[in-house]
Coordinates of C-alpha atoms and ligand atoms in Angstrom, one line a residue:
M917 CA 14.3 96.8 -121.3
K918 CA 11.1 94.8 -121.7
W919 CA 10.9 92.1 -119.1
R920 CA 8.6 89.7 -121.1
D921 CA 5.5 89.7 -123.1
L922 CA 3.5 86.9 -121.5
R923 CA 3.7 84.5 -118.6
C924 CA 4.6 80.9 -119.5
G925 CA 1.2 79.5 -118.8
E926 CA -0.5 82.1 -120.9
V927 CA 0.7 81.3 -124.4
R928 CA -2.1 80.2 -126.8
P929 CA -2.6 79.5 -130.5
D930 CA -3.6 83.1 -131.2
Q931 CA 0.0 84.1 -130.5
V932 CA 1.4 81.8 -133.3
G933 CA 3.8 83.8 -135.4
Q934 CA 4.5 86.4 -132.7
R935 CA 7.9 87.0 -131.2
I936 CA 7.8 86.9 -127.4
T937 CA 10.0 86.7 -124.4
L938 CA 9.2 84.2 -121.6
A939 CA 10.9 84.0 -118.2
G940 CA 10.6 81.3 -115.6
W941 CA 12.0 78.2 -113.9
V942 CA 13.2 75.1 -115.6
D943 CA 10.7 72.4 -114.8
T944 CA 12.3 69.7 -117.0
R945 CA 15.0 69.6 -119.8
R946 CA 15.1 66.9 -122.4
D947 CA 17.9 66.6 -124.8
H948 CA 16.9 64.7 -127.9
G949 CA 20.5 64.7 -129.2
G950 CA 19.8 67.7 -131.4
L951 CA 16.6 69.4 -130.4
V952 CA 16.5 70.4 -126.7
F953 CA 13.1 70.7 -125.1
I954 CA 12.7 72.7 -121.9
D955 CA 9.5 73.1 -119.9
L956 CA 9.6 76.6 -118.6
R957 CA 7.3 77.2 -115.6
D958 CA 5.9 80.2 -113.8
R959 CA 2.8 80.6 -111.6
A960 CA 0.6 80.7 -114.6
G961 CA 1.7 77.3 -115.9
I962 CA 4.2 75.7 -118.3
C963 CA 5.3 76.4 -121.8
Q964 CA 7.5 74.2 -123.9
L965 CA 10.7 75.8 -125.3
V966 CA 12.4 74.1 -128.3
V967 CA 16.0 75.0 -129.0
N968 CA 17.1 73.9 -132.4
P969 CA 20.9 73.8 -132.9
E970 CA 20.6 74.9 -136.5
R971 CA 18.3 77.8 -135.9
A972 CA 19.9 79.1 -132.7
P973 CA 23.4 77.6 -132.2
E974 CA 24.3 80.1 -129.3
A975 CA 21.1 79.3 -127.4
H976 CA 21.7 75.6 -128.0
A977 CA 25.1 75.9 -126.4
V978 CA 23.5 77.6 -123.4
T979 CA 21.1 74.6 -122.9
H980 CA 24.0 72.3 -122.0
E981 CA 24.5 74.2 -118.8
V982 CA 20.8 74.3 -117.9
R983 CA 19.5 72.3 -115.0
N984 CA 16.2 72.0 -113.2
E985 CA 15.1 75.1 -111.3
F986 CA 17.5 77.4 -113.1
V987 CA 15.8 80.7 -114.0
L988 CA 15.8 81.4 -117.8
R989 CA 14.8 84.1 -120.1
A990 CA 13.9 83.0 -123.7
T991 CA 13.0 85.0 -126.7
G992 CA 11.7 83.4 -129.9
E993 CA 8.7 82.7 -132.1
V994 CA 5.4 81.0 -131.0
V995 CA 4.8 78.1 -133.3
A996 CA 1.9 75.6 -133.5
R997 CA 2.9 72.1 -132.6
A998 CA 2.5 69.3 -135.1
P999 CA -0.9 67.5 -134.4
E1000 CA 0.9 64.4 -132.9
A1001 CA 2.9 66.6 -130.6
V1002 CA -0.1 68.4 -129.1
N1003 CA -0.3 67.9 -125.3
P1004 CA -4.0 68.0 -124.3
N1005 CA -3.1 68.0 -120.6
I1006 CA -1.8 71.6 -120.4
P1007 CA -3.4 74.8 -121.6
T1008 CA -0.4 75.7 -123.7
G1009 CA -0.2 72.2 -125.2
E1010 CA -1.0 73.3 -128.8
V1011 CA 2.0 75.6 -129.1
E1012 CA 5.7 75.9 -128.2
L1013 CA 8.4 78.6 -128.4
Q1014 CA 11.1 78.2 -131.0
V1015 CA 13.9 79.8 -129.1
D1016 CA 16.3 82.3 -130.7
E1017 CA 17.9 83.7 -127.6
L1018 CA 18.4 82.0 -124.3
E1019 CA 19.8 83.6 -121.2
I1020 CA 20.5 81.9 -117.8
V1021 CA 19.3 84.5 -115.3
S1022 CA 19.9 82.5 -112.2
R1023 CA 21.4 79.1 -111.3
C1024 CA 20.4 76.4 -108.8
P1025 CA 22.6 73.6 -107.3
P1026 CA 21.4 69.9 -107.3
L1027 CA 18.1 70.0 -105.5
P1028 CA 17.7 68.5 -102.0
F1029 CA 14.5 66.8 -103.3
Q1030 CA 12.9 66.7 -106.7
L1031 CA 9.8 68.8 -107.0
D1032 CA 7.8 65.9 -108.4
E1033 CA 9.0 63.5 -105.7
E1034 CA 6.3 62.0 -103.5
N1035 CA 6.6 61.5 -99.7
V1036 CA 9.5 63.8 -99.1
D1037 CA 10.3 64.1 -95.4
E1038 CA 8.3 67.1 -94.0
T1039 CA 11.3 68.6 -92.2
L1040 CA 13.3 68.6 -95.4
R1041 CA 10.3 70.2 -97.2
L1042 CA 10.0 72.9 -94.5
R1043 CA 13.7 73.5 -94.4
Y1044 CA 13.6 74.3 -98.2
R1045 CA 10.1 75.7 -98.1
W1046 CA 10.8 78.1 -101.0
L1047 CA 11.4 75.0 -103.2
D1048 CA 8.5 73.0 -101.7
L1049 CA 6.1 75.9 -102.4
R1050 CA 7.0 75.6 -106.1
R1051 CA 5.2 72.3 -106.3
P1052 CA 1.8 72.4 -108.0
R1053 CA -0.2 71.2 -104.9
L1054 CA 1.1 74.0 -102.7
Q1055 CA 0.8 76.6 -105.5
R1056 CA -2.8 75.5 -105.8
N1057 CA -3.5 75.6 -102.0
L1058 CA -2.1 79.1 -101.6
K1059 CA -3.9 80.3 -104.6
L1060 CA -7.2 78.9 -103.3
R1061 CA -6.4 80.5 -100.0
A1062 CA -5.9 83.9 -101.6
Q1063 CA -9.0 83.6 -103.7
M1064 CA -11.0 82.5 -100.7
V1065 CA -9.9 85.5 -98.6
A1066 CA -10.8 87.8 -101.5
V1067 CA -14.4 86.3 -101.7
I1068 CA -14.7 86.6 -97.9
R1069 CA -13.7 90.3 -98.0
R1070 CA -16.2 91.0 -100.7
V1071 CA -19.1 89.3 -99.0
M1072 CA -18.3 91.0 -95.7
E1073 CA -17.9 94.4 -97.3
E1074 CA -21.2 94.0 -99.2
A1075 CA -23.0 93.3 -96.0
E1076 CA -21.4 96.5 -94.6
F1077 CA -19.1 94.9 -92.1
L1078 CA -16.1 97.2 -91.4
D1079 CA -12.5 95.8 -91.4
I1080 CA -11.0 97.0 -88.1
Q1081 CA -7.5 96.0 -87.1
T1082 CA -6.8 95.2 -83.5
P1083 CA -3.4 95.0 -81.7
I1084 CA -1.1 92.1 -81.7
L1085 CA 0.6 93.1 -78.4
F1086 CA -2.2 92.9 -75.9
K1087 CA -3.4 91.3 -72.7
P1088 CA -4.4 87.6 -72.3
T1089 CA -7.6 86.9 -74.1
P1090 CA -8.8 83.5 -72.9
E1091 CA -9.7 81.0 -75.6
G1092 CA -8.6 78.0 -73.7
A1093 CA -5.0 77.7 -74.8
R1094 CA -1.8 79.1 -73.2
D1095 CA -0.6 82.6 -74.1
F1096 CA 2.5 83.6 -76.0
V1097 CA 4.0 86.4 -74.0
V1098 CA 6.3 89.2 -75.2
P1099 CA 8.6 91.0 -72.7
S1100 CA 8.5 94.8 -72.6
R1101 CA 11.8 96.5 -72.6
L1102 CA 10.4 99.8 -71.5
H1103 CA 8.5 98.2 -68.6
K1104 CA 10.9 95.5 -67.4
G1105 CA 9.2 92.6 -65.7
R1106 CA 6.0 93.2 -67.6
F1107 CA 4.7 91.3 -70.6
Y1108 CA 2.3 91.6 -73.4
A1109 CA 0.3 88.6 -74.5
L1110 CA -0.3 87.8 -78.1
P1111 CA -4.1 87.6 -78.6
Q1112 CA -5.5 84.1 -78.7
S1113 CA -8.3 85.8 -80.8
P1114 CA -9.5 89.4 -81.0
Q1115 CA -12.5 88.4 -78.9
I1116 CA -12.5 91.2 -76.3
L1117 CA -11.3 93.8 -78.9
K1118 CA -14.1 92.9 -81.3
Q1119 CA -16.6 93.2 -78.5
L1120 CA -15.1 96.6 -77.6
S1121 CA -15.4 97.7 -81.3
I1122 CA -19.1 96.9 -81.2
I1123 CA -19.5 98.8 -77.9
A1124 CA -17.6 101.6 -79.6
G1125 CA -20.4 101.9 -82.2
F1126 CA -19.0 99.9 -85.1
D1127 CA -22.0 97.8 -85.3
R1128 CA -20.6 95.4 -87.9
Y1129 CA -17.0 94.4 -87.5
Y1130 CA -14.8 91.9 -89.3
Q1131 CA -11.1 91.2 -89.6
I1132 CA -8.8 88.6 -91.1
A1133 CA -6.8 88.2 -87.9
I1134 CA -3.9 86.1 -86.8
C1135 CA -4.5 84.3 -83.5
F1136 CA -1.7 82.9 -81.3
R1137 CA -2.3 79.9 -79.2
D1138 CA 0.5 78.1 -77.4
E1139 CA -1.0 74.7 -77.6
D1140 CA 0.6 71.3 -77.4
L1141 CA 0.6 70.5 -81.1
R1142 CA -1.3 67.7 -82.7
A1143 CA -1.4 66.7 -86.3
D1144 CA -4.1 69.2 -87.2
R1145 CA -3.1 72.1 -84.9
V1146 CA -0.8 75.1 -85.5
Q1147 CA 0.1 77.8 -83.1
E1148 CA -0.6 80.7 -85.4
I1149 CA -4.1 80.4 -86.9
T1150 CA -5.6 82.9 -89.3
Q1151 CA -9.3 83.6 -88.7
L1152 CA -12.1 85.5 -90.2
D1153 CA -13.4 87.2 -87.2
V1154 CA -16.9 88.7 -87.2
E1155 CA -19.1 90.5 -84.7
M1156 CA -22.3 92.5 -84.9
A1157 CA -24.6 94.5 -82.6
F1158 CA -28.2 93.5 -82.1
P1159 CA -27.4 90.1 -83.5
D1160 CA -29.9 87.8 -85.1
R1161 CA -28.8 84.2 -85.3
D1162 CA -30.6 83.6 -88.6
F1163 CA -29.0 86.6 -90.1
I1164 CA -25.5 85.4 -89.0
F1165 CA -26.1 81.9 -90.2
G1166 CA -27.5 83.2 -93.4
L1167 CA -24.6 85.5 -94.1
M1168 CA -22.0 82.8 -93.3
E1169 CA -23.9 80.4 -95.6
E1170 CA -23.9 82.9 -98.4
M1171 CA -20.2 83.4 -97.9
C1172 CA -19.5 79.6 -98.0
V1173 CA -21.7 79.3 -101.1
A1174 CA -19.7 82.0 -102.8
I1175 CA -16.3 80.5 -101.8
W1176 CA -17.2 77.0 -102.9
S1177 CA -18.7 78.2 -106.1
E1178 CA -16.0 80.6 -107.1
C1179 CA -13.0 78.8 -105.9
V1180 CA -13.8 75.1 -106.7
G1181 CA -16.9 75.3 -108.8
V1182 CA -19.1 73.4 -106.3
E1183 CA -22.7 74.6 -105.7
L1184 CA -23.6 74.2 -102.0
R1185 CA -27.3 74.2 -101.1
P1186 CA -28.2 76.4 -98.2
P1187 CA -29.7 76.5 -95.7
F1188 CA -27.4 74.1 -94.0
P1189 CA -29.0 71.7 -91.6
R1190 CA -28.9 72.5 -87.9
M1191 CA -28.8 70.2 -84.9
T1192 CA -28.2 70.7 -81.2
Y1193 CA -25.1 69.6 -79.5
A1194 CA -27.1 67.0 -77.6
E1195 CA -28.5 65.6 -80.8
A1196 CA -25.1 65.5 -82.5
M1197 CA -23.6 63.6 -79.6
A1198 CA -26.5 61.1 -79.5
R1199 CA -26.6 60.4 -83.2
Y1200 CA -23.0 60.8 -84.3
G1201 CA -21.1 60.6 -81.0
T1202 CA -19.3 63.9 -81.7
D1203 CA -19.9 67.6 -81.9
K1204 CA -18.3 67.6 -85.4
P1205 CA -20.5 65.1 -87.3
D1206 CA -19.3 64.2 -90.8
L1207 CA -22.6 63.9 -92.7
R1208 CA -21.0 62.6 -95.9
F1209 CA -22.1 59.2 -94.8
W1210 CA -25.4 58.1 -93.2
L1211 CA -24.2 55.7 -90.5
E1212 CA -26.0 56.8 -87.3
I1213 CA -25.9 55.8 -83.7
E1214 CA -29.2 54.5 -82.2
D1215 CA -30.3 54.5 -78.6
A1216 CA -31.3 51.3 -76.8
T1217 CA -31.1 52.4 -73.2
E1218 CA -34.9 51.9 -72.6
F1219 CA -35.1 48.4 -74.2
T1220 CA -32.1 47.1 -72.3
R1221 CA -33.1 48.3 -68.8
A1222 CA -34.5 44.8 -68.0
S1223 CA -31.9 42.9 -70.0
Q1224 CA -30.6 39.5 -68.8
F1225 CA -27.3 40.8 -70.1
K1226 CA -25.9 42.5 -67.0
V1227 CA -23.6 44.8 -68.9
F1228 CA -26.6 46.3 -70.7
A1229 CA -28.9 46.3 -67.7
D1230 CA -26.4 48.1 -65.5
A1231 CA -25.2 50.7 -68.0
P1232 CA -26.5 54.2 -67.7
C1233 CA -26.6 54.3 -71.5
V1234 CA -26.7 51.7 -74.2
R1235 CA -26.3 52.7 -77.9
Y1236 CA -25.4 50.9 -81.1
L1237 CA -24.2 51.3 -84.6
T1238 CA -25.4 49.1 -87.4
V1239 CA -22.6 48.6 -89.9
P1240 CA -23.5 47.3 -93.4
Q1241 CA -20.9 44.6 -93.5
E1242 CA -20.4 41.2 -91.9
L1243 CA -17.2 41.9 -89.9
S1244 CA -14.8 39.1 -89.3
R1245 CA -13.5 38.0 -86.0
A1246 CA -10.2 39.6 -86.8
D1247 CA -11.9 42.9 -87.7
L1248 CA -13.9 42.8 -84.5
A1249 CA -10.8 42.1 -82.4
A1250 CA -9.1 45.1 -84.0
L1251 CA -12.1 47.3 -83.4
E1252 CA -12.3 46.2 -79.8
E1253 CA -8.6 47.2 -79.4
L1254 CA -9.4 50.6 -80.7
A1255 CA -12.5 50.9 -78.5
K1256 CA -10.4 50.1 -75.5
E1257 CA -7.9 52.7 -76.5
W1258 CA -10.7 55.2 -76.6
G1259 CA -11.8 54.2 -73.1
A1260 CA -14.3 51.4 -73.5
K1261 CA -14.1 48.3 -71.4
G1262 CA -14.9 46.0 -74.3
L1263 CA -17.0 45.8 -77.5
A1264 CA -20.2 43.8 -77.6
Y1265 CA -21.5 43.0 -81.1
L1266 CA -24.0 40.9 -83.1
V1267 CA -22.9 39.7 -86.5
Y1268 CA -25.5 38.7 -89.0
D1269 CA -24.1 36.5 -91.7
E1270 CA -25.3 36.3 -95.3
E1271 CA -28.2 33.9 -94.3
G1272 CA -29.2 36.3 -91.5
E1273 CA -28.0 34.0 -88.8
V1274 CA -26.7 35.8 -85.7
R1275 CA -23.1 35.1 -84.5
S1276 CA -22.2 36.7 -81.1
P1277 CA -21.0 35.7 -77.7
I1278 CA -23.8 37.9 -76.1
A1279 CA -26.7 36.6 -78.2
K1280 CA -27.5 33.9 -75.7
F1281 CA -28.1 36.5 -73.0
L1282 CA -30.5 38.6 -75.1
A1283 CA -34.2 38.0 -75.1
E1284 CA -36.1 37.5 -78.4
E1285 CA -37.6 41.0 -78.1
E1286 CA -34.2 42.6 -77.6
L1287 CA -32.8 40.6 -80.6
S1288 CA -35.7 41.8 -82.7
V1289 CA -34.9 45.4 -81.9
F1290 CA -31.3 45.0 -83.0
R1291 CA -32.1 42.7 -86.0
A1292 CA -30.2 43.9 -89.0
D1293 CA -30.0 42.9 -92.6
P1294 CA -28.0 39.8 -93.5
G1295 CA -24.4 40.7 -93.9
S1296 CA -24.2 43.4 -91.3
T1297 CA -22.8 43.9 -87.8
V1298 CA -24.3 45.7 -84.8
L1299 CA -21.7 47.3 -82.4
F1300 CA -22.6 48.3 -78.9
G1301 CA -21.5 50.9 -76.4
A1302 CA -22.7 50.5 -72.9
D1303 CA -21.4 53.0 -70.3
E1304 CA -21.8 56.7 -69.2
P1305 CA -23.3 58.7 -72.1
R1306 CA -20.1 60.6 -72.7
M1307 CA -18.0 57.5 -73.0
V1308 CA -20.6 55.8 -75.3
A1309 CA -20.6 58.8 -77.5
R1310 CA -16.9 59.0 -77.6
V1311 CA -16.4 55.3 -78.5
L1312 CA -19.2 54.9 -80.9
G1313 CA -18.4 58.3 -82.5
A1314 CA -14.8 57.3 -83.0
L1315 CA -15.9 53.8 -84.3
R1316 CA -18.3 55.6 -86.7
S1317 CA -15.6 57.8 -88.2
H1318 CA -13.1 55.0 -88.3
L1319 CA -15.5 52.7 -90.1
G1320 CA -16.6 55.5 -92.4
Q1321 CA -13.0 55.7 -93.6
T1322 CA -12.0 52.1 -93.6
L1323 CA -15.2 50.7 -95.1
G1324 CA -15.2 53.4 -97.8
L1325 CA -18.6 54.7 -96.7
I1326 CA -17.5 58.4 -97.2
D1327 CA -18.3 60.0 -100.5
E1328 CA -15.2 62.1 -100.9
T1329 CA -16.7 64.2 -103.7
R1330 CA -19.4 65.7 -101.3
F1331 CA -19.3 68.7 -99.1
E1332 CA -21.7 68.4 -96.2
F1333 CA -22.2 71.3 -93.8
V1334 CA -24.1 71.4 -90.5
W1335 CA -24.6 73.9 -87.8
V1336 CA -24.3 72.6 -84.3
T1337 CA -26.0 74.7 -81.6
D1338 CA -26.7 74.9 -77.9
F1339 CA -23.4 73.7 -76.6
P1340 CA -22.9 73.1 -72.9
M1341 CA -21.7 76.3 -71.3
F1342 CA -19.2 74.8 -68.9
D1343 CA -17.1 71.7 -68.4
W1344 CA -15.5 70.4 -65.2
S1345 CA -11.8 70.1 -65.2
E1346 CA -10.7 67.2 -63.0
E1347 CA -7.1 68.4 -63.2
E1348 CA -7.8 72.0 -62.0
G1349 CA -10.8 71.1 -59.9
R1350 CA -13.0 73.9 -61.4
W1351 CA -15.4 74.7 -64.1
G1352 CA -14.1 76.0 -67.4
A1353 CA -15.9 77.7 -70.3
V1354 CA -16.6 75.4 -73.2
H1355 CA -16.6 78.3 -75.7
H1356 CA -15.1 81.3 -73.9
P1357 CA -16.0 83.2 -70.7
F1358 CA -17.9 85.9 -72.7
T1359 CA -20.5 83.6 -74.2
R1360 CA -24.0 84.1 -72.8
P1361 CA -26.2 81.3 -71.6
T1362 CA -29.3 80.4 -73.6
P1363 CA -32.3 82.5 -72.3
E1364 CA -33.7 79.7 -70.1
W1365 CA -30.4 79.4 -68.3
E1366 CA -29.6 83.1 -67.6
E1367 CA -31.2 83.0 -64.2
R1368 CA -29.9 79.6 -63.0
F1369 CA -26.7 78.6 -64.9
D1370 CA -24.7 79.0 -61.7
R1371 CA -27.0 76.6 -59.8
E1372 CA -26.6 73.8 -62.4
P1373 CA -23.5 74.5 -64.3
A1374 CA -23.3 70.9 -65.6
H1375 CA -26.5 71.3 -67.5
A1376 CA -26.5 74.9 -68.6
T1377 CA -26.5 75.5 -72.3
A1378 CA -24.6 78.3 -74.0
F1379 CA -25.9 80.5 -76.9
A1380 CA -23.0 79.1 -78.9
Y1381 CA -22.8 77.5 -82.3
D1382 CA -20.2 75.8 -84.6
L1383 CA -20.2 75.3 -88.4
I1384 CA -19.0 71.8 -89.3
A1385 CA -17.9 70.9 -92.9
N1386 CA -17.2 67.2 -93.6
G1387 CA -16.5 66.6 -89.9
N1388 CA -14.2 69.6 -89.5
E1389 CA -15.1 72.5 -87.3
I1390 CA -14.6 75.4 -89.6
G1391 CA -16.3 78.1 -87.7
G1392 CA -17.6 78.8 -84.2
G1393 CA -19.2 81.7 -82.3
S1394 CA -21.7 82.8 -79.8
F1395 CA -23.9 85.6 -78.5
R1396 CA -22.1 87.5 -75.8
I1397 CA -22.8 88.7 -72.4
H1398 CA -23.4 92.5 -72.6
E1399 CA -24.5 93.0 -68.9
P1400 CA -21.7 93.6 -66.5
D1401 CA -23.4 91.8 -63.6
L1402 CA -24.1 88.7 -65.7
Q1403 CA -20.5 88.7 -66.9
A1404 CA -19.3 89.0 -63.2
R1405 CA -21.5 86.0 -62.3
V1406 CA -20.0 83.9 -65.1
F1407 CA -16.4 84.9 -64.0
E1408 CA -17.3 84.0 -60.5
L1409 CA -18.5 80.5 -61.5
L1410 CA -15.3 80.1 -63.4
G1411 CA -13.4 80.7 -60.2
I1412 CA -12.3 84.3 -61.2
G1413 CA -13.0 86.3 -58.1
P1414 CA -13.7 90.1 -58.0
E1415 CA -10.1 91.1 -57.6
E1416 CA -8.9 89.0 -60.4
Q1417 CA -11.8 90.2 -62.6
R1418 CA -10.8 93.8 -62.0
A1419 CA -7.1 93.1 -62.7
K1420 CA -7.7 91.0 -65.9
F1421 CA -11.0 92.2 -67.3
G1422 CA -11.7 95.5 -65.5
F1423 CA -11.7 97.4 -68.8
L1424 CA -14.2 95.0 -70.3
L1425 CA -16.5 95.2 -67.3
D1426 CA -16.2 99.0 -67.4
A1427 CA -17.1 99.1 -71.1
L1428 CA -20.0 96.7 -70.6
G1429 CA -21.3 99.2 -68.1
M1430 CA -21.2 102.1 -70.5
G1431 CA -23.8 101.5 -73.1
A1432 CA -23.1 98.0 -74.5
P1433 CA -25.6 96.8 -77.0
P1434 CA -26.4 93.1 -77.3
H1435 CA -23.8 91.6 -79.6
G1436 CA -22.6 88.3 -81.0
G1437 CA -20.5 86.9 -83.7
I1438 CA -18.4 84.1 -85.1
A1439 CA -15.0 83.2 -86.3
F1440 CA -13.9 80.9 -89.1
G1441 CA -10.5 79.2 -89.3
I1442 CA -9.1 80.2 -92.7
D1443 CA -6.4 77.4 -92.6
R1444 CA -9.0 74.8 -91.8
M1445 CA -11.4 76.1 -94.5
V1446 CA -8.7 75.8 -97.1
M1447 CA -8.0 72.3 -95.9
V1448 CA -11.6 71.3 -96.5
L1449 CA -11.9 73.3 -99.7
A1450 CA -8.7 71.8 -101.2
G1451 CA -9.2 68.3 -99.8
E1452 CA -5.8 68.9 -98.2
P1453 CA -5.1 66.5 -95.3
N1454 CA -2.2 68.5 -93.9
L1455 CA -3.1 71.8 -92.2
R1456 CA 0.4 73.0 -92.6
D1457 CA 0.2 72.8 -96.3
T1458 CA -2.5 75.5 -96.4
I1459 CA 0.1 77.9 -94.9
A1460 CA 3.0 79.4 -96.8
F1461 CA 5.6 79.2 -94.0
P1462 CA 4.3 77.0 -91.2
K1463 CA 6.2 75.7 -88.2
N1464 CA 6.6 71.9 -87.7
Q1465 CA 4.7 69.9 -85.2
A1466 CA 7.1 70.8 -82.5
G1467 CA 6.5 74.5 -83.1
V1468 CA 9.9 74.9 -84.8
D1469 CA 10.6 76.5 -88.2
P1470 CA 13.2 74.3 -89.8
M1471 CA 13.9 77.0 -92.4
S1472 CA 14.9 79.9 -90.1
G1473 CA 15.5 77.9 -86.9
A1474 CA 12.9 79.9 -84.9
P1475 CA 12.5 79.9 -82.0
S1476 CA 16.1 80.8 -81.4
E1477 CA 18.3 82.0 -78.6
V1478 CA 18.7 85.7 -77.8
P1479 CA 22.1 87.3 -77.1
P1480 CA 22.7 88.0 -73.4
E1481 CA 22.8 91.8 -74.0
Q1482 CA 19.3 91.6 -75.3
L1483 CA 18.1 89.6 -72.3
D1484 CA 19.7 92.1 -70.0
E1485 CA 17.9 95.0 -71.7
L1486 CA 14.7 93.1 -71.2
G1487 CA 15.6 92.3 -67.6
I1488 CA 15.2 88.6 -68.2
A1489 CA 17.3 85.7 -67.0
V1490 CA 16.8 82.3 -68.7
V1491 CA 16.6 79.3 -66.5
V1492 CA 17.2 76.3 -68.8
P1493 CA 16.0 73.0 -67.2
Q1494 CA 18.9 70.7 -66.6
E1495 CA 17.9 68.0 -69.1
E1496 CA 17.9 70.5 -71.9
H1497 CA 21.7 71.3 -71.6
Ligands
LIG1128 N1 -13.3 84.2 -80.4 C1 -13.8 82.9 -80.8 C2 -12.8 82.0 -81.3 O1 -11.7 82.4 -81.7 C3 -14.9 83.0 -81.8 C4 -16.1 83.8 -81.5 O2 -16.6 83.5 -80.4 O3 -16.4 84.6 -82.3 O4 -12.9 80.8 -81.3

């Protein structure tokens, strides 16, 4: 039997007069007390069915039972709609199907939520994800995602990168999160770790002579979840031997240009700007600057050294943002609250009214020269941060993005990319009392730090880079250490002694000692890229079957308990903390 001629969304005026069969889901059903109209939907779109009781009495009888989301099969004749009935909003809007035969293929009970309902509770949506995924927005996101992956593969293959699959059951691969572990039945008491990324394995692939590697890989990170984090991320993972940073940046730019052009019809203009981490922190207060709006942080530390205003004179760093609006007292009080939440002690400001008169509790402490440095246009506000440079960056950076949003300074139609380079190599963890790797432990220092990174770890820079799109980190990578002794020094600094190095990374150190070429690479978060590409605020809505913010899948109930026999086989006893009983 013939399944159908066309998909619902594909019917066009050139089919007028033809007899076809369509199958799909009932999007809507309208009974005009005689004629019944049904919008039949599939992935390709919607086609209007018309069931006329005189032409097709049997089919018309069937329509009485039809409800939303039933699956129907309809056979009939494609006819042109009367001019006044044309729907210009859908590609099939000039035609409709005059139904002769109608069959209910599958039924559906009353829906837990309507597909066109806004603001449905996310747990309910995830519980019935198969219904949620039928909505146009999610259909679009997943389609964009698939198109994007196809473009990525094409660009990588054309540049002669080889797709190499690496194992899911592996050893810990440190990317700064906790590992998911999997017990081994055959080796009781031992565990695999799910890779936080194929980092070590891609390095080994290069050492193995595959000089250009890529993979669309799933990475598992047991993180405490925030709004824009998930535990399973999909990543385009790239590595090459004898790397050249301009080549890597150029190829990734070419890939982004192809993705944006082919998936959303936007022409990006490479080369993307580059700035160092230090510059990004000073000018935008973040290593993920959103360049869709121009607001920039300026430095005043030098001018304010001799200030009469003690807060400025004593602060290691004084910076300011000039906002193009005369903010009210209430606005300023609200901003000060936010600044305090981000760690500031207060928020100093100068407001210039429409006449250019200054209004500020601190103005009287500032000398004329100081005021002239900060003088802004009438109808604007200068906001200050005075503290340690990190704190100033954090507070002014957060204020900048907050004001970008709330004052509508962001041009939502733009896509602005920027490379951020020369990250710090290490950061000090107060909690653990030791240095950690900012990127990962396999990242090499920039050449000028190779000799002395261990003497001044706080200042050492790494040969690492991120690609930022509209303030989102979509990619990040580095040049790697290919010398076993350099790798051992970095491990040492990170507090990983020789024995632990052997136990955890002995195989990597051995490989580095057996003809390892210089290598480097990058990884792109596919989920995050779709988010930016689709303008989708919810990371989970770029993923077909995500878990919720607590790491639970409301659809299947995972993670779930395991029967005692299975635990016995694994040699595992579960100790449930008291409060969870
Ligand atoms: N493995 C790194 C990550 O997943 C990326 C890289 O260095 O290539 O973030």
